[in-house]
PDB file of C-alpha atoms in Angstrom:
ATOM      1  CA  UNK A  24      13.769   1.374   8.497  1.00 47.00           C
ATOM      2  CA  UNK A  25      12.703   3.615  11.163  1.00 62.00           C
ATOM      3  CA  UNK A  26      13.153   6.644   9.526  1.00 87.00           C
ATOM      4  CA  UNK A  27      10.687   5.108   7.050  1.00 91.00           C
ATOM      5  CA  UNK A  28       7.650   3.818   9.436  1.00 91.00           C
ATOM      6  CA  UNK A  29       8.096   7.272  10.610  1.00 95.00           C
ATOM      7  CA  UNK A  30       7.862   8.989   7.092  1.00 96.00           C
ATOM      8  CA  UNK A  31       4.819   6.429   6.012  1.00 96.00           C
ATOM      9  CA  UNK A  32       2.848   7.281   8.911  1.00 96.00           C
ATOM     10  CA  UNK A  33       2.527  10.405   8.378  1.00 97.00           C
ATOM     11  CA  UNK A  34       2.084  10.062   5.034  1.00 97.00           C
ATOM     12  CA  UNK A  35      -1.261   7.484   5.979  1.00 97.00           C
ATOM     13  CA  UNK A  36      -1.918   9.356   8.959  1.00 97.00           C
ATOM     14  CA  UNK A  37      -4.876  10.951   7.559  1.00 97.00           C
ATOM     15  CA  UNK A  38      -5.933   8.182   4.633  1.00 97.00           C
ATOM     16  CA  UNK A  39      -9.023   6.914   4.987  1.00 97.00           C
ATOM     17  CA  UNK A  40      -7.648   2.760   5.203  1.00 96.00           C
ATOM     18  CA  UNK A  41      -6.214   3.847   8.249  1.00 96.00           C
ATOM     19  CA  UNK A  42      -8.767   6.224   9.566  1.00 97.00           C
ATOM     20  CA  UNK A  43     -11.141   3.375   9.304  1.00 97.00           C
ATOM     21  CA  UNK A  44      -8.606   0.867  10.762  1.00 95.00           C
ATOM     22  CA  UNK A  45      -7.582   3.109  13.749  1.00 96.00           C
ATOM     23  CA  UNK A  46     -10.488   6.088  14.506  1.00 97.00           C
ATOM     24  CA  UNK A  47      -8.643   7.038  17.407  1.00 96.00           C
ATOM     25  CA  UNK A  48      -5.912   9.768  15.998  1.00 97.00           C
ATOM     26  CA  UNK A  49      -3.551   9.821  18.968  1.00 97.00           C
ATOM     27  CA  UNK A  50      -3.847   5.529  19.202  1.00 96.00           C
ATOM     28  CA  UNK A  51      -2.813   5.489  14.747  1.00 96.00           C
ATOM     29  CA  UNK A  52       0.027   7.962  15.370  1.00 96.00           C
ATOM     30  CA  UNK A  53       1.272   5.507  18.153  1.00 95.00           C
ATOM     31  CA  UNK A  54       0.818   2.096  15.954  1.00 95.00           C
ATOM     32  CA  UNK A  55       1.266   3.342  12.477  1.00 95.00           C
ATOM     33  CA  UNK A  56       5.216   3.826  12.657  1.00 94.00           C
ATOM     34  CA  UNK A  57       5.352   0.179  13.527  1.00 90.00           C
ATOM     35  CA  UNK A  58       3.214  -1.335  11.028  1.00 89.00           C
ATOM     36  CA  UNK A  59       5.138   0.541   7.972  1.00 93.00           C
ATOM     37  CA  UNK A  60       8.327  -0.350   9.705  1.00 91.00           C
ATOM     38  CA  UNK A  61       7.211  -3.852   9.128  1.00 86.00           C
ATOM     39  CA  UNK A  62       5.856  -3.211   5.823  1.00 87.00           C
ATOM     40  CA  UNK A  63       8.883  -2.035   4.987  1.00 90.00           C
ATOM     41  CA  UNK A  64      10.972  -4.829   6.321  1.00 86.00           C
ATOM     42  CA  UNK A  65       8.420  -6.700   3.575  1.00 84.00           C
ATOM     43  CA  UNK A  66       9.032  -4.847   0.790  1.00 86.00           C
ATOM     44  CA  UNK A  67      13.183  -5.576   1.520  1.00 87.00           C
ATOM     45  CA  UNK A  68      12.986  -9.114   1.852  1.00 85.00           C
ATOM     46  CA  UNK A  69       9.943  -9.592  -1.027  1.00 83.00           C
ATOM     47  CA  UNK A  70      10.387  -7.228  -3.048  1.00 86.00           C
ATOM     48  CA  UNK A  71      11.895  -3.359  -3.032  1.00 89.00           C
ATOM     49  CA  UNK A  72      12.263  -0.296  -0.799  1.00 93.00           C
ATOM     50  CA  UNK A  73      13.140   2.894  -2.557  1.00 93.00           C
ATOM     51  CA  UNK A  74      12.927   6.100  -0.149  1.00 93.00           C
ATOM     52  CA  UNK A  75      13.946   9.642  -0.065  1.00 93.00           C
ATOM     53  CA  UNK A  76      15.032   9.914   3.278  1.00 91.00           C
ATOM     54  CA  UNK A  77      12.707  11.881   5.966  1.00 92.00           C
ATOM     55  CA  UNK A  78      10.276  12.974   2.691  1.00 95.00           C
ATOM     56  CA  UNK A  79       8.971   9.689   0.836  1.00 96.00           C
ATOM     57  CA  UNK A  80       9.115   5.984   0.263  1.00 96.00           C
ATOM     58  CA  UNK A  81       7.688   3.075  -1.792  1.00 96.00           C
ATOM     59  CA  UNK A  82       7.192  -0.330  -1.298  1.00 93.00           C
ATOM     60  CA  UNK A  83       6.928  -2.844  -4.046  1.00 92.00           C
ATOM     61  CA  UNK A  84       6.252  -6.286  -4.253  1.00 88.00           C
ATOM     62  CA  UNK A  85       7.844  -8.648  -7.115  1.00 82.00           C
ATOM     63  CA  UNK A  86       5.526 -11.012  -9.204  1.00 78.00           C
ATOM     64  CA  UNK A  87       4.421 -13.898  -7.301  1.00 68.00           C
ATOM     65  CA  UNK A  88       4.123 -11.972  -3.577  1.00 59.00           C
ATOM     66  CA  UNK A  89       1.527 -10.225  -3.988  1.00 59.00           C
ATOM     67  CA  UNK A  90      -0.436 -12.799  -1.535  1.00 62.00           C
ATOM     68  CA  UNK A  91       0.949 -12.698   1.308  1.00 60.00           C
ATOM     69  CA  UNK A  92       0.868 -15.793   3.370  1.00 57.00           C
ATOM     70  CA  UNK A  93       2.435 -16.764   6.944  1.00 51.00           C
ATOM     71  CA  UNK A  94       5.996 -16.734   5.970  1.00 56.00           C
ATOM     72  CA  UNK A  95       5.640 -13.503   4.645  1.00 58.00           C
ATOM     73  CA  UNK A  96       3.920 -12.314   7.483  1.00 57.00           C
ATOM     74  CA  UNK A  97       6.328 -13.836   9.688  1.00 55.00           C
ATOM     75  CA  UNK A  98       9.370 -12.568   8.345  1.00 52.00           C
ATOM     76  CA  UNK A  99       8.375  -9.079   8.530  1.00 57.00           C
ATOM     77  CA  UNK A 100       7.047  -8.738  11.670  1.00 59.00           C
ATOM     78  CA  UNK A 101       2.922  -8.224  10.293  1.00 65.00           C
ATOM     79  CA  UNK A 102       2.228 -11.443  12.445  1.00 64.00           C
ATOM     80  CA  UNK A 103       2.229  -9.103  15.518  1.00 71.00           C
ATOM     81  CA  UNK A 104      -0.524  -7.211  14.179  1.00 75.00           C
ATOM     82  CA  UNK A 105      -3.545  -8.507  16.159  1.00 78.00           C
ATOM     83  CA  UNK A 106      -1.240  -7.028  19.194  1.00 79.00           C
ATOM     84  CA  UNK A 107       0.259  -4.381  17.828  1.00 84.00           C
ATOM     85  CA  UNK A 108      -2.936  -2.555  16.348  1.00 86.00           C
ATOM     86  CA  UNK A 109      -5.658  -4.176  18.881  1.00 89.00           C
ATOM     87  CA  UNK A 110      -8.147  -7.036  18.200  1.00 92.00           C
ATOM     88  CA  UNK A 111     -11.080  -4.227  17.222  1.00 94.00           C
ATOM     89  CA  UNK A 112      -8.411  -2.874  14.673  1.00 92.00           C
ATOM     90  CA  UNK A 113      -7.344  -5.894  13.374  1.00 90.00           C
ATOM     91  CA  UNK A 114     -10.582  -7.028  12.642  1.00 92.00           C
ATOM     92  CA  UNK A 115     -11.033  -3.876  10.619  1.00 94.00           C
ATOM     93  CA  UNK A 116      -7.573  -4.793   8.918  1.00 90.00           C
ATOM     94  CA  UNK A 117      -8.292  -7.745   7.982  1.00 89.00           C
ATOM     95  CA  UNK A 118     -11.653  -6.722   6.393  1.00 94.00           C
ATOM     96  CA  UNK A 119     -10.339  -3.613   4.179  1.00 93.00           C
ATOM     97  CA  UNK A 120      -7.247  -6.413   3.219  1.00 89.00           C
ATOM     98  CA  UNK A 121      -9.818  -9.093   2.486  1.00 90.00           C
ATOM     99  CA  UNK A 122     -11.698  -6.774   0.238  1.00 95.00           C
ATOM    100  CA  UNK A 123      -8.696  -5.925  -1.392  1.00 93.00           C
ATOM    101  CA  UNK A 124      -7.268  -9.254  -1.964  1.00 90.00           C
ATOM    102  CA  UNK A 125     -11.046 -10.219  -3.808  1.00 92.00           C
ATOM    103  CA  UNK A 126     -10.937  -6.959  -6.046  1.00 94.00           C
ATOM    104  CA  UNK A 127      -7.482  -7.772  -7.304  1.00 93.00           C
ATOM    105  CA  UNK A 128      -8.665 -11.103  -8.108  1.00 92.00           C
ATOM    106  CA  UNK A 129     -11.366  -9.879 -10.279  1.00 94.00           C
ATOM    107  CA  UNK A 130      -8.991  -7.331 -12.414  1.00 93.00           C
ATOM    108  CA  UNK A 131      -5.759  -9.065 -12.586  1.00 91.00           C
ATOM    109  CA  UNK A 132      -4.518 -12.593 -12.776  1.00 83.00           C
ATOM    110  CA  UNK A 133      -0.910 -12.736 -14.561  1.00 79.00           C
ATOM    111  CA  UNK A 134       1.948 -11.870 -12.475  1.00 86.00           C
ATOM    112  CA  UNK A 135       2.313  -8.362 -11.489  1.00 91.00           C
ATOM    113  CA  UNK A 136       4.888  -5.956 -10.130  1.00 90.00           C
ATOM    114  CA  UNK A 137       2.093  -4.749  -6.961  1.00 91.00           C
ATOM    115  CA  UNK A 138       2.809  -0.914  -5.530  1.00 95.00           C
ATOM    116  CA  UNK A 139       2.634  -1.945  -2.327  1.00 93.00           C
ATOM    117  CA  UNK A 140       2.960   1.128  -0.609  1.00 94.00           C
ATOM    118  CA  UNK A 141       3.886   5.031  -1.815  1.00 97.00           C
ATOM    119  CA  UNK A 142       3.743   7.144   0.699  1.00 96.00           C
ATOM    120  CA  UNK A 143       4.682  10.637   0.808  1.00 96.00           C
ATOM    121  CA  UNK A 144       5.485  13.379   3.909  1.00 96.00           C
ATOM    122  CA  UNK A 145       2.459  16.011   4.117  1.00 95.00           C
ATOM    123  CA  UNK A 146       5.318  18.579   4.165  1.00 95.00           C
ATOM    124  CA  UNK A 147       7.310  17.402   0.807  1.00 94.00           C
ATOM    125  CA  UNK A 148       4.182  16.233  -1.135  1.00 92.00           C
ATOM    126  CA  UNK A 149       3.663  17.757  -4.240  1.00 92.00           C
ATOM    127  CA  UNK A 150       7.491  18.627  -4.675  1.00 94.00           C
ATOM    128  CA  UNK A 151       7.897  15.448  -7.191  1.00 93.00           C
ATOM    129  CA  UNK A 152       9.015  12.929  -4.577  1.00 95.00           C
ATOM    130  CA  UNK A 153       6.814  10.462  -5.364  1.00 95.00           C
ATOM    131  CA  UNK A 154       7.124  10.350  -8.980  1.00 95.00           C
ATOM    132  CA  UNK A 155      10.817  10.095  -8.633  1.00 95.00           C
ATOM    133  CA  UNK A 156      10.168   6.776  -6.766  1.00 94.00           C
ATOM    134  CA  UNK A 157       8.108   5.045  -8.836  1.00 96.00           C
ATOM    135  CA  UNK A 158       9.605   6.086 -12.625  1.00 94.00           C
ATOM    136  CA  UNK A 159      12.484   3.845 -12.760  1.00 89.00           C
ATOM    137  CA  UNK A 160      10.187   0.600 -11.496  1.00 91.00           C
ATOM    138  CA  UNK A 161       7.653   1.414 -14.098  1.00 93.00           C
ATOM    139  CA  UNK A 162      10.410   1.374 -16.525  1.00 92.00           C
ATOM    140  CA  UNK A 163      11.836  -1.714 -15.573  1.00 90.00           C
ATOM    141  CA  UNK A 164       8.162  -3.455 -15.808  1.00 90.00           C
ATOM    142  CA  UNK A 165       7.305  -2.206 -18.829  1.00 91.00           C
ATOM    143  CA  UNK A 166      10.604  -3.618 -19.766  1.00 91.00           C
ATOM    144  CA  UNK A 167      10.327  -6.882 -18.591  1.00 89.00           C
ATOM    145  CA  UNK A 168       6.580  -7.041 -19.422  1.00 89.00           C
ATOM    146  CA  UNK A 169       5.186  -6.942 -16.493  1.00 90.00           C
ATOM    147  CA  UNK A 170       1.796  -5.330 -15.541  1.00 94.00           C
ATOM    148  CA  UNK A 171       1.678  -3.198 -12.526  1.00 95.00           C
ATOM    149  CA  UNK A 172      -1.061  -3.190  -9.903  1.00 95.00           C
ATOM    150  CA  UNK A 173      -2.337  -0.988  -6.540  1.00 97.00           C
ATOM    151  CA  UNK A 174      -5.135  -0.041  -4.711  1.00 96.00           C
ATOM    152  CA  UNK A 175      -5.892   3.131  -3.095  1.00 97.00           C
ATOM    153  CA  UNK A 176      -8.722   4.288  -0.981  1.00 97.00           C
ATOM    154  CA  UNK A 177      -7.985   7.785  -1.558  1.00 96.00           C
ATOM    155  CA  UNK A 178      -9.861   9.643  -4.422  1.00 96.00           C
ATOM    156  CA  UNK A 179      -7.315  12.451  -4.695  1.00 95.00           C
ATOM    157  CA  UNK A 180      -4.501   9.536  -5.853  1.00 96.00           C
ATOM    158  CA  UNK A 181      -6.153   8.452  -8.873  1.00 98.00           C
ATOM    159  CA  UNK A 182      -5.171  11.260 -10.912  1.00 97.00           C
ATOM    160  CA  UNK A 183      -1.195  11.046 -10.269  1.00 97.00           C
ATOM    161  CA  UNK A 184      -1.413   7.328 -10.514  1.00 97.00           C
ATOM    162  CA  UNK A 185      -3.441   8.029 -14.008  1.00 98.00           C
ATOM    163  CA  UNK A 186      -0.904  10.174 -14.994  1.00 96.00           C
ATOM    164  CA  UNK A 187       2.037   7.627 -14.503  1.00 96.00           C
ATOM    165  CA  UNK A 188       0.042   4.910 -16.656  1.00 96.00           C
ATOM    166  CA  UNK A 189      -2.408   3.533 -14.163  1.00 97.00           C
ATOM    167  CA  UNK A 190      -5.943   2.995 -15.313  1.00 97.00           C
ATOM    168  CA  UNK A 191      -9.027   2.567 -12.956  1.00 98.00           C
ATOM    169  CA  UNK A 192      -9.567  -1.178 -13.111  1.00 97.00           C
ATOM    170  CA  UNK A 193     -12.723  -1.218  -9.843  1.00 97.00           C
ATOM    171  CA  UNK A 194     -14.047   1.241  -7.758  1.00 97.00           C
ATOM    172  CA  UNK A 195     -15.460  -0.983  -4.816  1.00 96.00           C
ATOM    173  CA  UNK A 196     -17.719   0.574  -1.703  1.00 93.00           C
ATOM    174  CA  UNK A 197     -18.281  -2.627  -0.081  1.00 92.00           C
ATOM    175  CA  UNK A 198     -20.616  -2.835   2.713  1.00 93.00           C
ATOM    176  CA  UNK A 199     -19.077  -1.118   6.244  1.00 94.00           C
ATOM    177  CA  UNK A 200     -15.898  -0.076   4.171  1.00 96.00           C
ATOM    178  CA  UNK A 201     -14.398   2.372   2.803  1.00 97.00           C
ATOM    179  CA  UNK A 202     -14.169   2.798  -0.836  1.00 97.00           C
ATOM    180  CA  UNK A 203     -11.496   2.013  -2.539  1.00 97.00           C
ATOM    181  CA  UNK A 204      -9.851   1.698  -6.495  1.00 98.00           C
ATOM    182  CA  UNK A 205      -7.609  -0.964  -7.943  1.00 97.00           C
ATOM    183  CA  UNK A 206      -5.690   0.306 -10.689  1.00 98.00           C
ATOM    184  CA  UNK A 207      -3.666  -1.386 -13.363  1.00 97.00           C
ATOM    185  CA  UNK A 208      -0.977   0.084 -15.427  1.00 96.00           C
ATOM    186  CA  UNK A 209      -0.696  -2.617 -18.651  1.00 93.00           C
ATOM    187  CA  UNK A 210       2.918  -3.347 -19.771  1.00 86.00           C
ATOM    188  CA  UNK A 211       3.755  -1.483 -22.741  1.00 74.00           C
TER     189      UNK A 211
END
């Protein structure tokens, strides 16, 4: 899961969630790695982890984990964020994930499969990675009935979400934050 802390931060070097959570370029290229290592080690034990070694990976979350509470965060390693990332920086996590965690109340309340995390290399993107991920889960959802659900604070990944179902269910600027959409792809 190295390979794929690596691979995510890079992907989210850049995005503005982790711009606004880390300012300091050279400090998020340090921390990053570690926190998608533990997301990832989330995603295995709550739910999935597909990846394309070194290019792209995605992180999903089965019905019913989409909160996550101590054990979660415990398992995976998130409860050494206030450490990891600083106490300024996790204040500013826990803000953007608070905000996040109120918007999804407001557009979606059945169980849902949650897109945790897609995250492409800057190098590969564009080259069809990440739609390879995320087909065969959308499949299986629509399958088993199951809406899907994500958030995404950057602009330029509403289209390709669009295009693979998703439909804009908020677009929230809260105060001090950055903006962000939930999206919803319905079960067909």
């Amino acid at each position: 899961m190295t390979g794929t802390g690596k691979v995510l931060a890079r992907a989210f070097h850049d995005d503005p969630m982790f711009t606004f959570i880390e300012p300091d370029a050279e400090r998020r290229a340090a921390v990053l790695p570690w926190f998608f290592g533990a997301a990832a080690r989330l995603g295995t034990k709550y739910g999935s982890l597909d990846e394309r070694p070194g290019r792209a990976a995605v992180i999903w979350l089965l019905p019913g984990h989409a909160d996550l509470g101590l054990r979660e965060m415990t398992g995976s390693g998130l409860v050494a964020a206030p450490f990891k990332l600083g106490l300024s920086a996790f204040r500013r996590f826990v803000a953007i994930t608070t905000a996040f965690e109120r918007a999804q109340r407001e557009v979606i309340r059945q169980p849902f499969l949650y897109l945790f995390i897609l995250g492409v290399d800057p190098t590969e993107q564009g080259r069809g990675h990440g739609s390879a991920l995320i087909t065969s889960a959308l499949s299986q959802a629509s399958n088993e009935g199951h809406p899907c659900y994500l958030e995404t604070t950057n602009e330029a990944n509403v289209p390709f979400y669009e295009r693979h179902g998703f439909e804009v269910a908020s677009e929230k600027t809260p105060e001090g934050l950055p903006r962000f959409w939930t999206m919803v792809r319905p079960p067909d």
